[in-house]
């Protein structure tokens, strides 16, 4: 077994290796040198002492094994954290995949229902034609048979008389059953009520009850005070007796004409509406209690006046009802040109349908240029047959009409956020909701260290002329494969997200064109790209300088800062300037959305 040398012995060996004469002489003369003296001599001779020489029993036996175990534990902990993160990522990916699959299935279901609805609408005219032809042939055959057939006039007369006798007898039977059924129901209701009410109902003298003087006598009775305090008063206020007293004499004397007139006469309605009871009760000191009660309202709102009078004399009673009806069911008269925010679903719209829609709502680029207002019509995708339009001018105008509201809407959203940020930056204290909004915007614009000045610098609009020109260039005026299949208007690249692989991509490259669910998402991502990516810092700098000088943002002044957007560089910016000038896109820079709030006329 090899002997373990001490640190001093190792230094002496190192001195012999490098042939240090001073140390050799000390060893020959048997003079003992300490390890510190040996180190000084070696350092003077510029000899490097290895770290392994400094050994220690305690460190070798205890410290090193403990540190090794500690390192193993740290590695184990890191491995566990990595495994946990891996599982979390897998769970998140599974969640996103399931959500995406559900959205796809719902989207497919929505498209399928749309196609089924369209097919059904296409079938209706054919079905109507078939039914029309069938019944037309049937009736022509019947009438031809009737015309060709010879009838016996006596038999025909007997058949007609018999038919009318059967109809008359069935109508009489049905009317009698309905009448007696109603009478039975009324008698059951009468039996269920209290004996005080039944005594008044059983009185056969209908005329005496209708007379004025008797009504006054009933009012003067001191029983009225008791009735007000007792719950019986509420039963008498509801007056179910009026129905019973009036319907009973009708059942007995329906055939007699003069009695029917007495029931319909106007004076009775006046007696019930005027109600002299209210006047006498108000004069008494107890009237205050009765006025506060909602009984009078119940009496006025009763529909009994309609049944008894059946004439427009009870307008005073029905005024409140008519007002309620008007409030609950207003008839809206909206002009056809007034358009709210419209989001059209993915129904594979054709260009012809789109042009008809623009015509119906009176949406033209000439009108937008004149009024500086655009209607909030948001398409989720381009028409698949947009490239079939032969007129180049019409194709370009249709493209601008589809994209313009999306760009203006996103710009207005950014301006609203910018105004809100100005207000919050001046406030000393902010609420929890305001702090949450600020955190969200800092993440959206990729601003670090909560720098609100940097956020204001990045949070700004993209001039409408530049957005339209880049959309036209990158999507081929809405006819490219990326625009039709993935709603990619601005041709943004991606290496990680969902996208469409270019057909002419080189084999050593793996980029894709970023795919979006709707067109507006593409516009939002494009604006966020210009406001956050380091390649467009010169664009943001120039825009900020124009803002400081209180100048309007002009697209032609900012296009030269977008050389990094395409590989062609300055040629790309020249093409953008050409598109803006040829199509007069600067006319759309001051355009705003038509307000979503509009006046609605209520019909009387």
Coordinates of C-alpha atoms in Angstrom, one line a residue:
X1 CA 0.0 0.0 0.0
X2 CA 1.3 3.4 -1.0
X3 CA 2.2 5.7 1.8
X4 CA 0.2 8.9 2.0
X5 CA 2.5 11.9 1.9
X6 CA 2.0 15.0 3.9
X7 CA 1.7 18.4 2.4
X8 CA 5.3 19.3 3.4
X9 CA 6.7 16.1 1.8
X10 CA 4.8 17.0 -1.4
X11 CA 6.4 20.4 -1.4
X12 CA 9.9 18.9 -1.0
X13 CA 9.2 16.5 -3.9
X14 CA 8.1 19.4 -6.0
X15 CA 11.3 21.2 -5.2
X16 CA 13.4 18.2 -6.3
X17 CA 11.3 18.0 -9.5
X18 CA 12.1 21.6 -10.4
X19 CA 15.6 21.3 -9.0
X20 CA 15.4 24.1 -6.4
X21 CA 18.9 24.3 -5.0
X22 CA 18.1 26.3 -1.9
X23 CA 15.7 23.7 -0.6
X24 CA 18.1 20.8 -1.5
X25 CA 20.8 22.5 0.5
X26 CA 18.5 22.8 3.5
X27 CA 17.6 19.2 3.3
X28 CA 21.2 18.1 3.0
X29 CA 22.2 20.2 6.0
X30 CA 19.2 18.5 7.8
X31 CA 17.6 21.8 8.6
X32 CA 13.9 21.5 9.1
X33 CA 11.8 23.9 7.0
X34 CA 8.2 24.6 7.6
X35 CA 5.6 24.2 4.9
X36 CA 5.1 28.0 4.9
X37 CA 8.9 28.5 4.3
X38 CA 8.8 25.9 1.5
X39 CA 5.9 27.7 -0.2
X40 CA 7.7 31.1 -0.1
X41 CA 10.9 29.6 -1.6
X42 CA 8.8 27.9 -4.4
X43 CA 6.9 31.1 -5.1
X44 CA 10.2 33.0 -5.4
X45 CA 11.4 30.6 -8.0
X46 CA 8.0 31.1 -9.8
X47 CA 6.8 27.5 -9.3
X48 CA 3.1 27.0 -9.2
X49 CA 1.9 24.8 -6.3
X50 CA -0.9 22.4 -7.4
X51 CA -4.2 22.7 -5.5
X52 CA -4.3 18.9 -4.9
X53 CA -1.3 19.2 -2.6
X54 CA -3.2 21.1 0.1
X55 CA -4.8 18.0 1.6
X56 CA -6.6 17.9 4.9
X57 CA -7.7 14.8 6.8
X58 CA -10.9 16.4 8.0
X59 CA -11.8 17.8 4.6
X60 CA -11.0 14.5 2.9
X61 CA -12.9 12.3 5.3
X62 CA -15.9 14.5 6.1
X63 CA -16.3 17.7 4.0
X64 CA -15.8 16.1 0.6
X65 CA -18.3 13.2 1.1
X66 CA -20.9 15.6 2.6
X67 CA -20.5 18.1 -0.3
X68 CA -20.8 15.2 -2.7
X69 CA -24.0 14.0 -1.1
X70 CA -25.3 17.6 -1.1
X71 CA -24.5 17.9 -4.9
X72 CA -26.4 14.6 -5.5
X73 CA -29.4 15.9 -3.6
X74 CA -29.4 19.2 -5.6
X75 CA -29.2 17.2 -8.8
X76 CA -32.0 15.0 -7.7
X77 CA -34.1 18.0 -6.8
X78 CA -33.4 19.6 -10.2
X79 CA -34.4 16.4 -11.9
X80 CA -37.6 16.3 -10.0
X81 CA -38.4 19.9 -10.8
X82 CA -37.7 19.2 -14.5
X83 CA -39.9 16.1 -14.4
X84 CA -42.7 18.2 -12.8
X85 CA -42.3 21.0 -15.3
X86 CA -42.5 18.4 -18.1
X87 CA -45.7 17.0 -16.7
X88 CA -47.1 20.6 -16.4
X89 CA -46.2 21.3 -19.9
X90 CA -47.8 18.1 -21.1
X91 CA -51.0 18.9 -19.2
X92 CA -51.1 22.4 -20.7
X93 CA -50.5 21.0 -24.2
X94 CA -53.3 18.5 -23.6
X95 CA -55.6 21.3 -22.4
X96 CA -54.8 23.5 -25.4
X97 CA -55.2 20.5 -27.8
X98 CA -58.6 19.6 -26.3
X99 CA -59.7 23.2 -26.4
X100 CA -58.5 23.5 -30.0
X101 CA -60.3 20.3 -31.0
X102 CA -63.5 21.4 -29.3
X103 CA -63.3 24.8 -31.1
X104 CA -62.7 23.0 -34.4
X105 CA -65.6 20.6 -33.8
X106 CA -67.9 23.5 -32.9
X107 CA -66.7 25.4 -35.9
X108 CA -67.4 22.4 -38.1
X109 CA -70.8 22.0 -36.5
X110 CA -71.6 25.7 -37.1
X111 CA -70.4 25.5 -40.7
X112 CA -72.4 22.3 -41.2
X113 CA -75.6 23.9 -39.8
X114 CA -75.0 26.8 -42.1
X115 CA -74.7 24.6 -45.1
X116 CA -77.8 22.6 -44.0
X117 CA -79.7 25.8 -43.6
X118 CA -78.6 27.1 -47.0
X119 CA -79.5 23.7 -48.6
X120 CA -82.9 23.8 -46.9
X121 CA -83.5 27.3 -48.3
X122 CA -82.5 26.1 -51.7
X123 CA -84.9 23.2 -51.5
X124 CA -88.0 25.4 -50.5
X125 CA -88.6 26.8 -54.0
X126 CA -88.4 23.3 -55.6
X127 CA -90.7 21.9 -52.9
X128 CA -93.2 24.7 -53.4
X129 CA -93.2 24.1 -57.1
X130 CA -93.8 20.4 -56.6
X131 CA -96.7 21.1 -54.2
X132 CA -98.1 23.7 -56.6
X133 CA -98.0 21.3 -59.6
X134 CA -99.5 18.4 -57.5
X135 CA -102.5 20.4 -56.2
X136 CA -103.0 22.1 -59.5
X137 CA -103.2 18.8 -61.3
X138 CA -105.5 17.4 -58.5
X139 CA -108.0 20.3 -58.7
X140 CA -108.0 20.3 -62.5
X141 CA -108.8 16.5 -62.5
X142 CA -111.5 17.0 -59.9
X143 CA -113.2 19.9 -61.7
X144 CA -112.9 18.0 -65.0
X145 CA -114.6 15.0 -63.4
X146 CA -117.3 17.2 -61.9
X147 CA -117.9 18.9 -65.3
X148 CA -118.1 15.6 -67.1
X149 CA -120.3 13.9 -64.5
X150 CA -124.0 14.4 -64.7
X151 CA -125.9 14.8 -61.4
X152 CA -129.5 14.2 -60.6
X153 CA -130.7 17.7 -59.4
X154 CA -133.1 16.3 -56.8
X155 CA -130.4 14.2 -55.2
X156 CA -128.0 17.1 -55.2
X157 CA -130.6 19.3 -53.5
X158 CA -131.1 16.7 -50.8
X159 CA -127.4 16.3 -50.2
X160 CA -126.9 20.1 -49.9
X161 CA -129.8 20.5 -47.4
X162 CA -128.5 17.6 -45.4
X163 CA -125.0 19.1 -45.2
X164 CA -126.3 22.4 -43.9
X165 CA -128.6 20.7 -41.4
X166 CA -125.6 18.7 -40.0
X167 CA -123.4 21.8 -39.8
X168 CA -126.2 23.8 -38.0
X169 CA -126.9 21.0 -35.5
X170 CA -123.2 20.5 -34.6
X171 CA -122.7 24.2 -34.0
X172 CA -125.8 24.4 -31.8
X173 CA -124.6 21.3 -29.7
X174 CA -121.1 22.8 -29.3
X175 CA -122.4 26.2 -28.3
X176 CA -124.8 24.6 -25.7
X177 CA -121.9 22.5 -24.2
X178 CA -119.7 25.5 -23.9
X179 CA -122.5 27.6 -22.2
X180 CA -123.5 25.0 -19.7
X181 CA -119.8 24.2 -18.9
X182 CA -119.2 27.8 -18.1
X183 CA -122.3 28.0 -15.9
X184 CA -121.1 24.9 -13.9
X185 CA -117.7 26.6 -13.3
X186 CA -119.4 29.7 -12.1
X187 CA -121.5 27.8 -9.6
X188 CA -118.4 26.0 -8.3
X189 CA -116.7 29.3 -7.7
X190 CA -119.8 30.7 -5.9
X191 CA -119.9 27.7 -3.5
X192 CA -116.2 28.1 -2.6
X193 CA -116.6 31.7 -1.4
X194 CA -117.8 33.0 2.0
X195 CA -121.4 33.1 3.1
X196 CA -121.4 36.9 3.2
X197 CA -120.6 37.0 -0.5
X198 CA -123.1 34.3 -1.4
X199 CA -126.0 36.1 0.2
X200 CA -125.3 39.1 -2.0
X201 CA -124.9 37.0 -5.1
X202 CA -128.2 35.1 -4.5
X203 CA -130.3 38.3 -4.7
X204 CA -132.3 38.0 -7.9
X205 CA -133.1 41.8 -8.1
X206 CA -130.3 43.0 -10.4
X207 CA -132.0 46.3 -11.0
X208 CA -132.1 47.3 -7.3
X209 CA -128.4 46.6 -6.9
X210 CA -127.6 48.8 -9.9
X211 CA -129.6 51.8 -8.7
X212 CA -127.8 54.8 -7.3
X213 CA -129.6 55.2 -4.0
X214 CA -128.8 51.7 -2.8
X215 CA -125.1 52.2 -3.6
X216 CA -125.2 55.3 -1.3
X217 CA -126.9 53.4 1.5
X218 CA -124.3 50.7 1.4
X219 CA -121.6 53.4 1.7
X220 CA -123.2 55.1 4.7
X221 CA -123.3 52.0 6.7
X222 CA -120.8 51.9 9.5
X223 CA -119.9 48.4 8.4
X224 CA -117.5 50.1 5.9
X225 CA -115.1 50.9 8.8
X226 CA -115.1 47.3 9.9
X227 CA -114.6 46.1 6.3
X228 CA -111.5 48.3 5.9
X229 CA -109.8 46.8 9.0
X230 CA -110.8 43.3 8.1
X231 CA -109.3 41.2 5.3
X232 CA -112.9 40.9 4.0
X233 CA -112.6 44.4 2.6
X234 CA -110.0 43.3 0.1
X235 CA -112.4 40.6 -1.2
X236 CA -115.1 43.2 -1.7
X237 CA -112.7 45.6 -3.4
X238 CA -111.8 43.0 -6.0
X239 CA -115.5 42.8 -6.8
X240 CA -115.9 39.3 -8.2
X241 CA -119.7 39.9 -7.6
X242 CA -120.0 42.1 -10.6
X243 CA -119.2 39.1 -12.8
X244 CA -121.7 36.9 -11.0
X245 CA -124.6 39.3 -10.8
X246 CA -124.3 40.3 -14.5
X247 CA -123.7 36.8 -15.9
X248 CA -126.7 35.3 -14.0
X249 CA -129.4 37.5 -15.5
X250 CA -127.8 36.9 -18.9
X251 CA -128.2 33.2 -18.5
X252 CA -131.9 33.6 -17.7
X253 CA -132.8 36.4 -20.1
X254 CA -130.5 35.9 -23.1
X255 CA -133.3 35.8 -25.6
X256 CA -134.9 39.0 -24.4
X257 CA -133.5 42.0 -26.3
X258 CA -134.4 44.9 -24.0
X259 CA -132.6 43.3 -21.0
X260 CA -129.4 42.8 -23.1
X261 CA -129.5 46.5 -23.9
X262 CA -129.8 47.4 -20.2
X263 CA -126.6 45.5 -19.5
X264 CA -124.7 47.3 -22.3
X265 CA -126.0 50.7 -21.5
X266 CA -123.5 53.5 -20.8
X267 CA -124.9 54.9 -17.6
X268 CA -124.0 51.7 -15.7
X269 CA -120.4 52.1 -16.8
X270 CA -120.4 55.7 -15.5
X271 CA -121.8 54.6 -12.2
X272 CA -119.0 52.0 -11.7
X273 CA -116.3 54.4 -12.9
X274 CA -117.4 57.4 -10.9
X275 CA -117.8 55.5 -7.6
X276 CA -119.4 57.9 -5.2
X277 CA -118.0 55.8 -2.4
X278 CA -114.6 57.3 -2.9
X279 CA -115.9 60.9 -2.3
X280 CA -117.7 60.1 0.9
X281 CA -114.9 58.0 2.3
X282 CA -112.4 60.9 1.6
X283 CA -114.5 63.3 3.6
X284 CA -114.3 61.1 6.7
X285 CA -111.3 61.2 8.9
X286 CA -110.7 57.5 8.1
X287 CA -110.2 58.3 4.5
X288 CA -106.5 58.7 4.9
X289 CA -106.0 55.1 5.7
X290 CA -108.1 54.1 2.8
X291 CA -106.3 56.4 0.3
X292 CA -102.9 54.9 1.3
X293 CA -104.1 51.4 0.4
X294 CA -103.5 50.2 -3.1
X295 CA -107.1 49.1 -3.3
X296 CA -108.2 52.0 -5.6
X297 CA -105.5 51.0 -8.1
X298 CA -106.8 47.5 -8.1
X299 CA -110.3 48.7 -8.9
X300 CA -109.2 50.9 -11.7
X301 CA -107.0 48.3 -13.4
X302 CA -109.8 45.6 -13.4
X303 CA -110.6 44.2 -16.8
X304 CA -114.3 43.9 -15.8
X305 CA -115.2 47.1 -17.4
X306 CA -114.2 45.7 -20.8
X307 CA -116.5 42.7 -20.3
X308 CA -119.5 44.7 -19.1
X309 CA -119.3 47.8 -21.4
X310 CA -117.4 46.5 -24.4
X311 CA -117.1 50.2 -25.5
X312 CA -114.2 52.7 -25.6
X313 CA -115.7 54.7 -22.6
X314 CA -113.1 53.3 -20.1
X315 CA -110.2 55.1 -21.7
X316 CA -109.4 56.6 -18.3
X317 CA -109.0 53.2 -16.8
X318 CA -106.9 51.8 -19.6
X319 CA -104.5 54.7 -19.9
X320 CA -102.0 53.1 -17.6
X321 CA -102.3 49.7 -19.3
X322 CA -101.7 51.2 -22.7
X323 CA -98.6 53.0 -21.4
X324 CA -97.2 49.8 -19.9
X325 CA -97.8 48.0 -23.2
X326 CA -95.9 50.7 -25.1
X327 CA -93.0 50.4 -22.7
X328 CA -92.9 46.6 -22.9
X329 CA -93.3 46.1 -26.6
X330 CA -92.0 49.1 -28.6
X331 CA -92.0 48.9 -32.3
X332 CA -88.6 49.9 -33.7
X333 CA -88.3 51.8 -36.9
X334 CA -84.7 51.8 -37.8
X335 CA -83.5 53.2 -41.0
X336 CA -81.9 50.7 -43.3
X337 CA -78.6 52.7 -43.6
X338 CA -78.1 52.7 -39.8
X339 CA -75.7 49.8 -39.1
X340 CA -74.6 48.5 -35.7
X341 CA -71.5 46.5 -35.2
X342 CA -71.9 43.5 -37.5
X343 CA -69.6 40.4 -37.3
X344 CA -70.3 38.0 -40.2
X345 CA -69.7 34.3 -39.4
X346 CA -67.7 31.9 -41.4
X347 CA -70.3 30.8 -44.0
X348 CA -68.1 30.7 -47.1
X349 CA -69.6 33.9 -48.3
X350 CA -69.3 34.6 -52.0
X351 CA -68.1 37.9 -53.5
X352 CA -71.6 38.6 -55.0
X353 CA -73.2 38.3 -51.5
X354 CA -70.6 40.7 -50.1
X355 CA -71.2 43.3 -52.8
X356 CA -74.9 43.0 -52.3
X357 CA -74.5 43.6 -48.5
X358 CA -72.4 46.7 -49.2
X359 CA -75.1 47.9 -51.6
X360 CA -77.9 47.3 -49.0
X361 CA -76.2 49.3 -46.2
X362 CA -74.9 52.0 -48.7
X363 CA -71.2 51.3 -47.9
X364 CA -69.0 52.9 -50.6
X365 CA -65.4 54.2 -50.5
X366 CA -66.5 57.4 -52.1
X367 CA -68.9 57.9 -49.1
X368 CA -66.1 57.1 -46.7
X369 CA -63.8 59.6 -48.3
X370 CA -66.4 62.3 -48.1
X371 CA -67.8 61.7 -44.6
X372 CA -64.6 60.3 -43.0
X373 CA -66.7 57.6 -41.4
X374 CA -66.8 53.8 -42.0
X375 CA -69.5 51.4 -40.9
X376 CA -68.4 48.7 -38.3
X377 CA -68.8 45.6 -40.5
X378 CA -66.3 43.0 -39.5
X379 CA -65.7 40.0 -41.8
X380 CA -64.0 36.9 -40.3
X381 CA -62.6 35.8 -43.6
X382 CA -62.2 36.8 -47.2
X383 CA -64.6 35.5 -49.9
X384 CA -63.1 32.4 -51.5
X385 CA -63.9 33.6 -55.1
X386 CA -62.5 37.1 -54.7
X387 CA -59.9 36.5 -57.4
X388 CA -62.7 35.7 -59.9
X389 CA -63.6 39.4 -60.1
X390 CA -62.5 40.4 -63.6
X391 CA -62.4 44.2 -62.8
X392 CA -59.1 45.0 -61.1
X393 CA -60.6 48.2 -59.6
X394 CA -63.6 46.4 -58.2
X395 CA -61.4 43.7 -56.6
X396 CA -59.2 46.3 -54.9
X397 CA -62.2 48.3 -53.6
X398 CA -63.8 45.2 -52.2
X399 CA -60.6 44.3 -50.4
X400 CA -60.3 47.8 -48.9
X401 CA -63.9 47.7 -47.8
X402 CA -63.3 44.5 -45.9
X403 CA -60.0 45.4 -44.3
X404 CA -60.6 49.1 -43.6
X405 CA -63.1 48.7 -40.7
X406 CA -60.8 46.1 -39.0
X407 CA -57.8 48.5 -39.1
X408 CA -59.8 51.5 -37.9
X409 CA -61.4 49.5 -35.1
X410 CA -58.0 48.4 -33.8
X411 CA -56.5 51.9 -34.0
X412 CA -59.5 53.3 -32.1
X413 CA -59.0 50.6 -29.4
X414 CA -55.3 51.6 -29.1
X415 CA -56.2 55.3 -28.8
X416 CA -58.7 54.6 -26.0
X417 CA -56.0 52.6 -24.2
X418 CA -53.5 55.5 -24.8
X419 CA -56.0 58.1 -23.3
X420 CA -56.6 55.8 -20.3
X421 CA -52.8 55.4 -19.8
X422 CA -52.3 59.2 -19.7
X423 CA -55.0 59.5 -17.0
X424 CA -53.5 56.7 -14.9
X425 CA -49.9 58.0 -15.2
X426 CA -51.0 61.3 -13.7
X427 CA -52.8 59.7 -10.8
X428 CA -51.0 59.3 -7.5
X429 CA -53.0 56.3 -6.3
X430 CA -54.6 53.6 -8.5
X431 CA -57.2 51.0 -7.7
X432 CA -56.7 47.2 -8.0
X433 CA -58.5 47.0 -11.3
X434 CA -56.4 49.8 -12.7
X435 CA -53.2 48.1 -11.6
X436 CA -54.4 44.9 -13.2
X437 CA -55.1 46.7 -16.4
X438 CA -51.6 48.3 -16.3
X439 CA -50.0 44.9 -15.8
X440 CA -51.9 43.4 -18.7
X441 CA -50.8 46.2 -21.0
X442 CA -47.2 46.0 -19.9
X443 CA -47.2 42.3 -20.8
X444 CA -49.0 42.9 -24.1
X445 CA -46.4 45.5 -25.2
X446 CA -43.5 43.6 -23.7
X447 CA -42.3 46.4 -21.5
X448 CA -39.9 45.6 -18.6
X449 CA -39.6 47.1 -15.2
X450 CA -43.1 48.7 -15.3
X451 CA -41.8 51.7 -17.3
X452 CA -44.9 53.7 -18.2
X453 CA -43.0 56.1 -20.4
X454 CA -41.8 53.1 -22.5
X455 CA -45.4 51.8 -22.6
X456 CA -46.7 55.2 -23.8
X457 CA -43.9 55.2 -26.4
X458 CA -45.0 51.8 -27.8
X459 CA -48.8 52.2 -27.4
X460 CA -49.7 54.0 -30.6
X461 CA -51.6 53.5 -33.8
X462 CA -50.3 52.3 -37.2
X463 CA -51.3 54.7 -39.9
X464 CA -54.3 53.3 -41.9
X465 CA -52.6 53.9 -45.2
X466 CA -49.5 51.8 -44.2
X467 CA -51.7 49.0 -42.8
X468 CA -53.8 48.8 -46.0
X469 CA -50.8 49.0 -48.3
X470 CA -49.0 46.2 -46.4
X471 CA -52.1 44.1 -46.3
X472 CA -52.6 44.4 -50.1
X473 CA -48.9 43.6 -50.8
X474 CA -48.6 40.6 -48.4
X475 CA -52.0 39.0 -49.3
X476 CA -52.2 39.8 -53.0
X477 CA -55.3 42.0 -52.4
X478 CA -56.9 39.1 -50.4
X479 CA -56.3 36.3 -53.0
X480 CA -53.2 34.6 -51.6
X481 CA -53.3 31.0 -50.2
X482 CA -52.2 32.3 -46.8
X483 CA -55.0 34.9 -46.7
X484 CA -57.7 32.5 -47.8
X485 CA -56.7 29.4 -45.8
X486 CA -55.2 31.0 -42.6
X487 CA -56.5 34.7 -42.6
X488 CA -52.9 35.8 -42.7
X489 CA -53.2 39.3 -44.2
X490 CA -49.7 40.5 -43.3
X491 CA -47.5 37.4 -43.9
X492 CA -46.0 37.2 -40.4
X493 CA -43.5 34.3 -39.9
X494 CA -43.5 31.8 -37.0
X495 CA -41.2 29.0 -35.9
X496 CA -43.3 27.6 -33.0
X497 CA -47.0 28.5 -33.5
X498 CA -49.6 27.1 -36.0
X499 CA -48.9 28.1 -39.5
X500 CA -48.9 27.3 -43.2
X501 CA -45.7 26.1 -44.8
X502 CA -44.7 28.1 -48.0
X503 CA -44.5 25.9 -51.1
X504 CA -41.2 27.5 -52.2
X505 CA -39.5 27.2 -48.8
X506 CA -35.9 25.9 -48.8
X507 CA -35.2 22.5 -47.3
X508 CA -32.9 23.8 -44.6
X509 CA -35.5 26.3 -43.3
X510 CA -38.5 25.5 -41.0
X511 CA -40.5 28.8 -40.8
X512 CA -44.2 29.0 -41.5
X513 CA -46.7 31.8 -42.1
X514 CA -48.7 32.5 -38.9
X515 CA -52.3 31.3 -39.1
X516 CA -55.2 33.2 -37.4
X517 CA -58.9 32.2 -36.6
X518 CA -60.3 35.5 -37.9
X519 CA -59.1 38.5 -39.9
X520 CA -59.2 40.9 -37.0
X521 CA -56.8 38.7 -35.0
X522 CA -54.3 39.1 -37.9
X523 CA -54.6 42.9 -37.8
X524 CA -54.1 43.0 -34.0
X525 CA -51.0 40.8 -34.2
X526 CA -49.6 42.9 -37.0
X527 CA -50.0 46.1 -35.0
X528 CA -48.5 44.5 -31.9
X529 CA -45.5 43.3 -34.0
X530 CA -44.7 46.8 -35.2
X531 CA -45.1 48.2 -31.7
X532 CA -42.9 45.7 -29.9
X533 CA -40.3 44.0 -32.2
X534 CA -36.7 45.4 -32.1
X535 CA -36.6 45.4 -36.0
X536 CA -39.1 48.3 -36.1
X537 CA -37.5 50.6 -33.4
X538 CA -36.7 53.2 -36.1
X539 CA -40.4 53.2 -37.0
X540 CA -41.4 53.8 -33.4
X541 CA -38.8 56.5 -32.9
X542 CA -39.9 58.5 -35.9
X543 CA -43.6 58.1 -34.9
X544 CA -42.7 59.4 -31.4
X545 CA -41.0 62.4 -32.8
X546 CA -44.0 63.3 -34.9
X547 CA -46.2 63.0 -31.8
X548 CA -43.9 65.3 -29.8
X549 CA -44.2 67.9 -32.6
X550 CA -48.0 67.5 -32.5
X551 CA -48.0 66.5 -36.2
X552 CA -50.4 64.1 -37.7
X553 CA -49.1 60.6 -38.5
X554 CA -48.7 60.4 -42.3
X555 CA -48.1 57.0 -43.8
X556 CA -45.8 58.2 -46.6
X557 CA -43.4 59.8 -44.0
X558 CA -43.1 56.5 -42.1
X559 CA -42.8 53.9 -44.9
X560 CA -39.0 54.3 -45.2
X561 CA -38.5 52.9 -41.7
X562 CA -40.1 49.5 -42.6
X563 CA -37.1 48.2 -44.6
X564 CA -36.7 45.2 -42.2
X565 CA -40.2 44.0 -42.9
X566 CA -39.2 42.2 -46.1
X567 CA -36.0 40.8 -47.5
X568 CA -36.0 43.2 -50.4
X569 CA -35.5 46.2 -48.1
X570 CA -35.7 49.6 -49.8
X571 CA -37.5 48.1 -52.8
X572 CA -40.3 47.0 -50.5
X573 CA -40.8 50.5 -49.2
X574 CA -40.9 51.9 -52.7
X575 CA -43.7 49.4 -53.6
X576 CA -45.6 50.5 -50.4
X577 CA -45.4 54.2 -51.5
X578 CA -46.6 53.3 -54.9
X579 CA -49.6 51.4 -53.6
X580 CA -50.5 54.2 -51.2
X581 CA -50.3 56.9 -54.0
X582 CA -52.1 54.9 -56.7
X583 CA -55.0 53.9 -54.5
X584 CA -55.2 57.2 -52.6
X585 CA -55.0 55.4 -49.2
X586 CA -54.0 58.6 -47.3
X587 CA -57.6 59.6 -47.7
X588 CA -58.5 56.9 -45.1
X589 CA -56.1 58.1 -42.4
X590 CA -58.6 60.4 -40.6
X591 CA -61.5 57.9 -41.0
X592 CA -63.3 56.9 -37.8
X593 CA -66.0 54.3 -37.0
X594 CA -69.6 55.2 -37.1
X595 CA -70.9 55.4 -33.4
X596 CA -72.6 52.2 -32.3
X597 CA -75.2 54.2 -30.3
X598 CA -78.0 55.4 -32.5
X599 CA -81.4 57.0 -32.1
X600 CA -84.5 54.7 -32.2
X601 CA -87.9 56.1 -33.1
X602 CA -90.8 54.7 -31.2
X603 CA -94.1 54.4 -33.0
X604 CA -97.1 55.7 -31.1

